[in-house]
Coordinates of C-alpha atoms in Angstrom, one line a residue:
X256 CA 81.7 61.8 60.7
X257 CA 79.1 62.8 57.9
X258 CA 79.9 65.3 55.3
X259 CA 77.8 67.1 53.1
X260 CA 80.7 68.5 50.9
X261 CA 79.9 71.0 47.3
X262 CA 82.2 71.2 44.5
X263 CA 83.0 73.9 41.9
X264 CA 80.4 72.0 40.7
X265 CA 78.1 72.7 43.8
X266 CA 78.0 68.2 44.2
X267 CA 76.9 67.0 47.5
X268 CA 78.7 64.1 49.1
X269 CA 77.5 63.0 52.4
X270 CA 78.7 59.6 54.6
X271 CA 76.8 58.5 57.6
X272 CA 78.4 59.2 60.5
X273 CA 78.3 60.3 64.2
X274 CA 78.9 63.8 62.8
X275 CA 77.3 65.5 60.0
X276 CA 78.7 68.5 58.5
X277 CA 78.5 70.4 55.0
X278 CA 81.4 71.2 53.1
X279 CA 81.1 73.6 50.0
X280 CA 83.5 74.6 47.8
X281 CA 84.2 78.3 47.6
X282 CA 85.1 78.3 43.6
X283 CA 82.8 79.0 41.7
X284 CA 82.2 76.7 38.6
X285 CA 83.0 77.3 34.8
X286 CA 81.7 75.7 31.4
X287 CA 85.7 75.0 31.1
X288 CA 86.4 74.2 35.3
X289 CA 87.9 77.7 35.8
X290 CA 87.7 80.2 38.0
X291 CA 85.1 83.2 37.4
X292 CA 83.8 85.8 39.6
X293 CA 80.6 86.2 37.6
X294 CA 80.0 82.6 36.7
X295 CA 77.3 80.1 38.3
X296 CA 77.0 77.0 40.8
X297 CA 75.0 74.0 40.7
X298 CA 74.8 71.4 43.3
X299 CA 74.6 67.3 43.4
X300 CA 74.9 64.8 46.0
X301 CA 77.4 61.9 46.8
X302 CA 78.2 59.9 50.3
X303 CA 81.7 59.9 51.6
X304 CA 83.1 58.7 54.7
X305 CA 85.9 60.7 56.7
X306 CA 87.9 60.0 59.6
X307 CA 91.0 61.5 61.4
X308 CA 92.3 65.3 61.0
X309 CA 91.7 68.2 58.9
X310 CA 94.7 67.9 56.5
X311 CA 92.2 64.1 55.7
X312 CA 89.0 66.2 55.9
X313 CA 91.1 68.7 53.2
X314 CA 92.7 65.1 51.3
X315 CA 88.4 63.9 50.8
X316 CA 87.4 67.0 49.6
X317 CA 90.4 67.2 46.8
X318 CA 89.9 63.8 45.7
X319 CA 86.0 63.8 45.9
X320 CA 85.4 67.3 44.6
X321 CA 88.4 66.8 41.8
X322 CA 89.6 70.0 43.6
X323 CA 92.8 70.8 45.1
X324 CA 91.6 72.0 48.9
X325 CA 93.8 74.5 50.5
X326 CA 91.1 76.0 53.3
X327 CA 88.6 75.0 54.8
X328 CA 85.8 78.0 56.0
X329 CA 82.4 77.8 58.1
X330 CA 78.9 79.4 57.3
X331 CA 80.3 83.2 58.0
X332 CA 83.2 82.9 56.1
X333 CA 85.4 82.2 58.9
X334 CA 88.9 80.3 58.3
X335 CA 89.1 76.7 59.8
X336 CA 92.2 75.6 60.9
X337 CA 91.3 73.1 63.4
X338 CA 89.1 70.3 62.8
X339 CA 88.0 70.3 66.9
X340 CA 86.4 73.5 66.0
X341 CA 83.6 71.8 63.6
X342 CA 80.3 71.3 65.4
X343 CA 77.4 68.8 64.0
X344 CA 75.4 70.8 61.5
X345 CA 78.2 73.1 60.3
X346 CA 78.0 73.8 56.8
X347 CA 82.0 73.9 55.7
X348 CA 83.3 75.9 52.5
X349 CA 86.2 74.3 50.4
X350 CA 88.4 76.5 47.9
X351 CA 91.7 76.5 46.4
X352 CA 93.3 79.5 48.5
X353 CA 90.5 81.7 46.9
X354 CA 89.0 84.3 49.3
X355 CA 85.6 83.4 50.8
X356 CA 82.4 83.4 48.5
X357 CA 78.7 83.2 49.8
X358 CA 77.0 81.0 47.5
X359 CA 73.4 82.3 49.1
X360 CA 74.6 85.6 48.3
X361 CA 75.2 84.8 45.0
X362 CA 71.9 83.1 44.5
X363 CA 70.1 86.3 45.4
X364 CA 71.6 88.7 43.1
X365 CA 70.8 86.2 40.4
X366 CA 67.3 86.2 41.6
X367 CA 67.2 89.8 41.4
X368 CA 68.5 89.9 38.0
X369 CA 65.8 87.3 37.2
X370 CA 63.2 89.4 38.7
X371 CA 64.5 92.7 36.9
X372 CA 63.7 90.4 33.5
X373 CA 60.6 89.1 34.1
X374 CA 59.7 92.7 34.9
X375 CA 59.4 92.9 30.8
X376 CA 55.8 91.6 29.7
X377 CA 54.6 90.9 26.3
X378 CA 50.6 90.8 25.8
X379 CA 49.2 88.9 22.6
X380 CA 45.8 91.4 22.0
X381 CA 43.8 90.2 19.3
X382 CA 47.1 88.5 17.9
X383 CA 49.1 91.6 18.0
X384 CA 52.5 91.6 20.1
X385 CA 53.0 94.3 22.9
X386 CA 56.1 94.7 25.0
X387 CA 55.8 96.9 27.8
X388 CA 56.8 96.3 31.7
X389 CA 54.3 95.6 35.0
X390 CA 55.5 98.4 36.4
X391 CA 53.9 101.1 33.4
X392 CA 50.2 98.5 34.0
X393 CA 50.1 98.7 37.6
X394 CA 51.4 102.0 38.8
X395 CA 49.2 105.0 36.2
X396 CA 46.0 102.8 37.4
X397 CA 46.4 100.7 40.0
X398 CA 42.6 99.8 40.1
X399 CA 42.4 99.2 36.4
X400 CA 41.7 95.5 35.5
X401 CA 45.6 95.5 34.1
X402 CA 46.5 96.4 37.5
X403 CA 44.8 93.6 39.0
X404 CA 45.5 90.9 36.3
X405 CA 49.8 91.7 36.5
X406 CA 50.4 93.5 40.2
X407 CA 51.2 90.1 41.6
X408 CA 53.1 87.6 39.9
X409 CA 51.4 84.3 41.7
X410 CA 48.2 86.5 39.8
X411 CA 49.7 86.1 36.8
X412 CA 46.7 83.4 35.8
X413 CA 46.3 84.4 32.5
X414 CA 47.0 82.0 29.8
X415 CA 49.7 82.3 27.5
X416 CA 50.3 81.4 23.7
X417 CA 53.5 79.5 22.4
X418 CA 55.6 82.3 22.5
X419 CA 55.1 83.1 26.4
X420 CA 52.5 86.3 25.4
X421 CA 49.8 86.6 27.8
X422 CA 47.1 86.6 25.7
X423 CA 44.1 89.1 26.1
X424 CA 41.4 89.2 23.9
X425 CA 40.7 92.9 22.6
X426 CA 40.9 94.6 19.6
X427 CA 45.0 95.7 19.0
X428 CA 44.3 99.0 17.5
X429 CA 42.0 100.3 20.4
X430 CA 44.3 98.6 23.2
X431 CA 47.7 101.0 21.3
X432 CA 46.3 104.2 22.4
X433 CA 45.3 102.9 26.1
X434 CA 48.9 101.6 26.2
X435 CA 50.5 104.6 25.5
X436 CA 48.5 106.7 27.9
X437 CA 49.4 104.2 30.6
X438 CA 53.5 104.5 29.6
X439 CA 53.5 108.8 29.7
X440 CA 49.5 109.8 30.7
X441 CA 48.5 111.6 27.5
X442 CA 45.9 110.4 25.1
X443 CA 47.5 110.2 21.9
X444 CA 45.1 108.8 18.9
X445 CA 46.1 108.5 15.0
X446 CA 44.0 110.6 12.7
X447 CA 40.7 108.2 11.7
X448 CA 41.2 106.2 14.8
X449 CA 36.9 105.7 15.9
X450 CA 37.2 107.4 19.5
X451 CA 34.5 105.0 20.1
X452 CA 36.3 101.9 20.1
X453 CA 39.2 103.3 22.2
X454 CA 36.8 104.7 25.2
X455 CA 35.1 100.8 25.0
X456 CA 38.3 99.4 25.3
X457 CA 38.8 101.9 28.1
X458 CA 36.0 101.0 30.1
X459 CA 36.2 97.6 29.7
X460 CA 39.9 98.0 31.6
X461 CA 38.5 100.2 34.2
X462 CA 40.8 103.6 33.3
X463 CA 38.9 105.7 34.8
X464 CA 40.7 109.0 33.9
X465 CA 40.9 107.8 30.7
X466 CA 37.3 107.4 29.6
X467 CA 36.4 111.2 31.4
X468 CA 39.1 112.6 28.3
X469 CA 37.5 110.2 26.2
X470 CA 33.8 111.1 26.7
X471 CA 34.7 114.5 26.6
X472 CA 36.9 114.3 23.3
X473 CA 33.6 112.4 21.7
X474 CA 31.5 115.0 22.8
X475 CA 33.3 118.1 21.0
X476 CA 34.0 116.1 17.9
X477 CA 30.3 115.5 17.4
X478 CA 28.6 118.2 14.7
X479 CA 26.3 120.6 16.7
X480 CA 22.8 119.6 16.5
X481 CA 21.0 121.2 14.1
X482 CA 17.4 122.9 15.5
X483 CA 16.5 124.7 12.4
X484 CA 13.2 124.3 11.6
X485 CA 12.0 122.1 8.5
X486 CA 11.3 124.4 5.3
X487 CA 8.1 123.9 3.3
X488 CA 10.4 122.6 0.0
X489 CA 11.9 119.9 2.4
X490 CA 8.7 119.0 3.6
X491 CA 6.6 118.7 0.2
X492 CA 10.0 116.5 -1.1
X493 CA 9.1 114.6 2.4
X494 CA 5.1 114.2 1.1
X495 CA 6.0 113.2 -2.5
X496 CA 8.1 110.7 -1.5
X497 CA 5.4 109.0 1.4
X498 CA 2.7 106.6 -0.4
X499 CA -0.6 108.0 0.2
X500 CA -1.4 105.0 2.1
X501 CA 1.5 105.1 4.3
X502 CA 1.3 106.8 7.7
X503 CA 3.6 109.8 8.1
X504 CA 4.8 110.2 11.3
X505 CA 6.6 114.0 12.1
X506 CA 6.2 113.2 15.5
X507 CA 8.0 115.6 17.9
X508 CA 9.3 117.6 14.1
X509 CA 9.9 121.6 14.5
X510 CA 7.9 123.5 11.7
X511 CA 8.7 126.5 13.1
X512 CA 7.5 129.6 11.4
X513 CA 7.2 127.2 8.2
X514 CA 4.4 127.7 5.7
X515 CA 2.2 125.0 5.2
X516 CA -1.1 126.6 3.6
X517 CA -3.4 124.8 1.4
X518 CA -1.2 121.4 1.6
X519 CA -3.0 117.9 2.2
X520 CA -1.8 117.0 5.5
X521 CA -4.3 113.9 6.5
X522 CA -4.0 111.7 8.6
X523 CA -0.1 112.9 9.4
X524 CA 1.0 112.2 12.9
X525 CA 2.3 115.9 14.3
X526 CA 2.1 114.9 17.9
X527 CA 4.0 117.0 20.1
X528 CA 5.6 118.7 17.0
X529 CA 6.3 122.5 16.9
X530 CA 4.2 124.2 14.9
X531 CA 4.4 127.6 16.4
X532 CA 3.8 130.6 14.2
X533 CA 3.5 128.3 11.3
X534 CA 0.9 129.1 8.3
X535 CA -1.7 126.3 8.1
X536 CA -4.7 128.1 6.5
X537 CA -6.5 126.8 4.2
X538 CA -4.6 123.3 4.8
X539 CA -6.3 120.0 4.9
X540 CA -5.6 118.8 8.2
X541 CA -8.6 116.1 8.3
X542 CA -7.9 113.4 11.1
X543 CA -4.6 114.2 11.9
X544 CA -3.0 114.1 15.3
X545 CA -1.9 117.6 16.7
X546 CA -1.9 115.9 20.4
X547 CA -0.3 117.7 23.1
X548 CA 1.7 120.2 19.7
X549 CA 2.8 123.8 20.0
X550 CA 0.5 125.8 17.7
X551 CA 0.9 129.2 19.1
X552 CA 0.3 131.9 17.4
X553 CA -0.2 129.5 14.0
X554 CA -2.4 130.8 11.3
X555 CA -5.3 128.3 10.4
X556 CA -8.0 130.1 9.0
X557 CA -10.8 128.4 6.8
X558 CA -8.5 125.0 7.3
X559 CA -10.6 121.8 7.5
X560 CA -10.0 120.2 10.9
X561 CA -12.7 117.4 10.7
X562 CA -11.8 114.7 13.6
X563 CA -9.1 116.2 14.4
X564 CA -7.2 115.1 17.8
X565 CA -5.9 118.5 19.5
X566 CA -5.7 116.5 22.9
X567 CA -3.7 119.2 25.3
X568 CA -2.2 121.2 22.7
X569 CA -0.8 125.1 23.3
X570 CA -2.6 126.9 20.4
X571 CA -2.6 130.1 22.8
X572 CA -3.2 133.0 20.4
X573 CA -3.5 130.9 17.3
X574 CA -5.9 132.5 14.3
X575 CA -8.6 129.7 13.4
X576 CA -11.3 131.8 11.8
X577 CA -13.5 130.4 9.6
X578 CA -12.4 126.6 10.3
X579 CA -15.0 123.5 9.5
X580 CA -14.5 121.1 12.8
X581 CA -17.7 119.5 11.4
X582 CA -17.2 116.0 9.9
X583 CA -20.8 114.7 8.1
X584 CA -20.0 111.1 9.0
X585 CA -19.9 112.0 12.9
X586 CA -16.6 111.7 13.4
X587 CA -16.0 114.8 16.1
X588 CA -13.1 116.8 16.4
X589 CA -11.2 116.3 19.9
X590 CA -9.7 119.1 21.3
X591 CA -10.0 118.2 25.2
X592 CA -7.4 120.3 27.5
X593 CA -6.7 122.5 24.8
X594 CA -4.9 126.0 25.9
X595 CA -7.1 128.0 23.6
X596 CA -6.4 130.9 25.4
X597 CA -7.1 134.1 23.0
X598 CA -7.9 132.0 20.0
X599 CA -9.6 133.7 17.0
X600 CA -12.0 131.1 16.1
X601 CA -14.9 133.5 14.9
X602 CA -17.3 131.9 12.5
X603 CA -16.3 128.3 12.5
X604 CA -18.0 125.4 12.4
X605 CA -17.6 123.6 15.6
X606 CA -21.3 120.9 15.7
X607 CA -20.2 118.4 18.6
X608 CA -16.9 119.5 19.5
X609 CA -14.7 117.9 22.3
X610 CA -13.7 121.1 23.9
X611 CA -14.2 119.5 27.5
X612 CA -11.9 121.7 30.2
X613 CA -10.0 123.1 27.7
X614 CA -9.1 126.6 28.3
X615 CA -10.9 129.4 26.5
X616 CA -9.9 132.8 27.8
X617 CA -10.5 135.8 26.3
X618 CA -11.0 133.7 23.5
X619 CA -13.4 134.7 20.4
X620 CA -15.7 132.4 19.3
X621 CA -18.2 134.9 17.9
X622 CA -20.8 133.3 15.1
X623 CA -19.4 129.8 15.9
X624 CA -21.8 126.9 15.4
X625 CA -21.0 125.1 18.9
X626 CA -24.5 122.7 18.1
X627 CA -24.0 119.3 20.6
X628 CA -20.4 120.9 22.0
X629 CA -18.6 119.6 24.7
X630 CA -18.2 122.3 27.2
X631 CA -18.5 121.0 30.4
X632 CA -15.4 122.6 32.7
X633 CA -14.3 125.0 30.2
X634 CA -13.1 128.3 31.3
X635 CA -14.8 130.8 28.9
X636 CA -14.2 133.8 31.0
X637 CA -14.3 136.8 29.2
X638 CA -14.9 134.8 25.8
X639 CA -17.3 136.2 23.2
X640 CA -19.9 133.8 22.3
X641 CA -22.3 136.6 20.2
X642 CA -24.1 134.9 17.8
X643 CA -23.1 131.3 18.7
X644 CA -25.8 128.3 18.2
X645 CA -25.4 126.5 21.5
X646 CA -28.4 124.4 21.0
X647 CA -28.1 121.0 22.9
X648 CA -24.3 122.4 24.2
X649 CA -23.2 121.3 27.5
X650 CA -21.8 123.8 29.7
X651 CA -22.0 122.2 32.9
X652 CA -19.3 123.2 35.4
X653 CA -17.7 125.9 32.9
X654 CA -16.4 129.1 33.9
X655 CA -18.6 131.9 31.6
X656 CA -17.4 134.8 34.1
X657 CA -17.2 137.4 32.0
X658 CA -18.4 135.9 29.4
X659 CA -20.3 137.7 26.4
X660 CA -23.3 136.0 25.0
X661 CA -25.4 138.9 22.8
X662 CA -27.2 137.9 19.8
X663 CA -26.8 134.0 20.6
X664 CA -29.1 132.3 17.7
X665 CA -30.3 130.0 21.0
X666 CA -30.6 131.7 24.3
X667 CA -28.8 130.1 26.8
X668 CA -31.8 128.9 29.0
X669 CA -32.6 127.0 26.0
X670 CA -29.2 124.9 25.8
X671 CA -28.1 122.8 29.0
X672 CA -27.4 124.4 32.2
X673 CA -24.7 125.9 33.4
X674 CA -23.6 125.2 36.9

């Protein structure tokens, strides 16, 4: 007969035999050899051989197991009073005259309890301990990266340091406020804590509701933007401070309204700047770079505009009277797609200006000097060329419906065609 008997102890001793069973004691083992209800098994082996009736089955297990067997039960718990009624495989239970105990049983609730521990996680980030449990990094955001690193624990890959910390590699003082949001879903933040940093963290994670609060928490906290436009005190400091040879750039600047009269403003780069309703006259604006800038309703009367570049600028209803577009060393002025519409550009001198489909409606160009201009798809409708000198001016293609042309200083057969 072959025995596989277990101790207080949980030892295995096992004799070959033409019949195996299992006997295991139903006591469970102590530190001191005594009985506890709450106490642990552990289990060894040993071979034994065993003939004859229970009462010697019960004599091998006492002596063997260093027990004093009194019953003898099967897998169930059953009570075994007749050795006939063992059958090969059986696994037997030995005890004292203690009631029945299920080992297995026993083993689960331990696992349990195991599993209730190692539900507690710490993290290491950036060197800084955090205690908190899988449940709070799975369950707020289960398709956060948190989720995925700790909702399984054969996923638990992640390396950890000497004192069993999973270590992650973020900054501690942005990972607190992510934590905390995870344990009770509000977004708590200490005063001076860079929101920043916290919705980085937060995206990096993947917690999604988070960064929406975030983004919009950033947003409010920012100053309002301020549109008011640059005063002519800020803007001379600006000059004063700007080498001569340096290129100033006020590219896309709003000079709105500002006044700007009789300042040296060469050269300056005020492309796509506003310059609406902004005094100009009398300013030195030689070569600079007004392309594709608002300058409605701007005042430049008797300012020098030699070469300058007014590519596709809006000076609709601007005041230019009296403005020298005429540069002696031939450099012309550009002012090609220009909306010139209702300009006031009455006795300025204009020889071999770009004005090349720009738009001249109802503008007034009365006594200009248009000498060698560039007019070729210009609408002039209803514009008042009286007195201009259009010698050698190309008008080919322009619009001059409308257009008034008394007292010209060269007739118009005498400059190009108009088509």
């Amino acid at each position: 007969m072959l025995l596989n008997l277990l101790s207080s102890s949980r030892r295995w001793f096992v004799a070959p035999d033409s019949r195996i069973f299992s006997l295991v004691s139903a006591i469970p083992g102590t530190s001191q050899g005594e009985s506890s209800p709450h106490s642990t098994v552990k289990s060894t082996s040993l071979v034994v051989a065993v003939y004859g009736a229970l009462s010697d089955l019960l004599s091998v297990a006492s002596s063997k197991l260093s027990i004093k067997a009194a019953h003898l039960y099967n897998g169930k718990g059953g009570l075994i009073d007749d050795i006939a009624l063992i059958r090969d495989d059986d696994v037997l239970y030995v005890s004292e005259g203690e009631p029945f105990i299920d080992p297995e049983a026993d083993e689960k609730d331990i696992d349990e309890k195991s599993a209730m521990c190692t539900d507690w996680i710490t993290l290491n980030v950036g060197g800084q301990y955090f205690t908190t449990t899988r449940s709070t990094l799975v369950n707020k955001e289960p398709e956060s990266m948190l989720a995925h690193m700790f909702r399984d624990k054969s996923a638990w890959g992640n390396k950890k340091d000497h004192q069993g910390g999973f270590l992650i590699d973020r900054s501690p003082e942005y990972f607190m406020p992510i934590l905390n949001y995870l344990r009770h879903g509000q977004l708590i933040v200490n005063k001076g804590l860079n929101l920043l940093g916290v919705l980085e963290e937060a995206k990096f994670f993947g917690i999604d509701s988070l960064i929406e609060q975030l983004e919009q928490l950033i947003k409010n906290s920012l100053p309002a933007e301020d549109h008011s436009p640059i005063s002519r005190k800020e803007f001379v400091r600006f000059l004063l401070a700007t080498p001569t040879k340096s290129e100033l750039r006020c590219q896309g600047l709003n000079f709105r309204g500002t006044d700007l009269s009789r300042l040296d403003l060469r050269y300056i780069n005020f492309k796509m700047a506003n310059l609406s309703n902004c005094n100009l006259s009398h300013a030195n604006l030689c070569s600079s770079n007004l392309e594709r800038a608002d300058l409605s309703g701007a005042i430049l009367d008797g300012a020098n505009l030699q070469g300058v570049k007014m590519l596709c600028s809006n000076a609709e209803g601007a005041s230019l009277k009296g403005c020298n577009f005429e540069d002696p060393s031939g450099l012309k002025a550009n002012l090609e797609g220009a909306n010139l519409k209702g300009v006031d550009m009455e006795g300025s001198q204009m020889t071999g200006i770009n004005l090349r489909v720009a738009t001249l409606k109802n503008a007034k160009l009365k006594n200009c000097n248009l000498r060698g201009a560039t007019l070729a798809g210009t609408d002039l409708e209803n514009c008042d060329l009286s007195g201009c000198d259009l010698q050698e001016a190309n008008l080919r293609g322009s619009n001059v419906k409308g257009a008034i042309f008394e007292e010209m200083l060269t007739p118009l057969h005498m400059s190009q065609s108009v088509r």
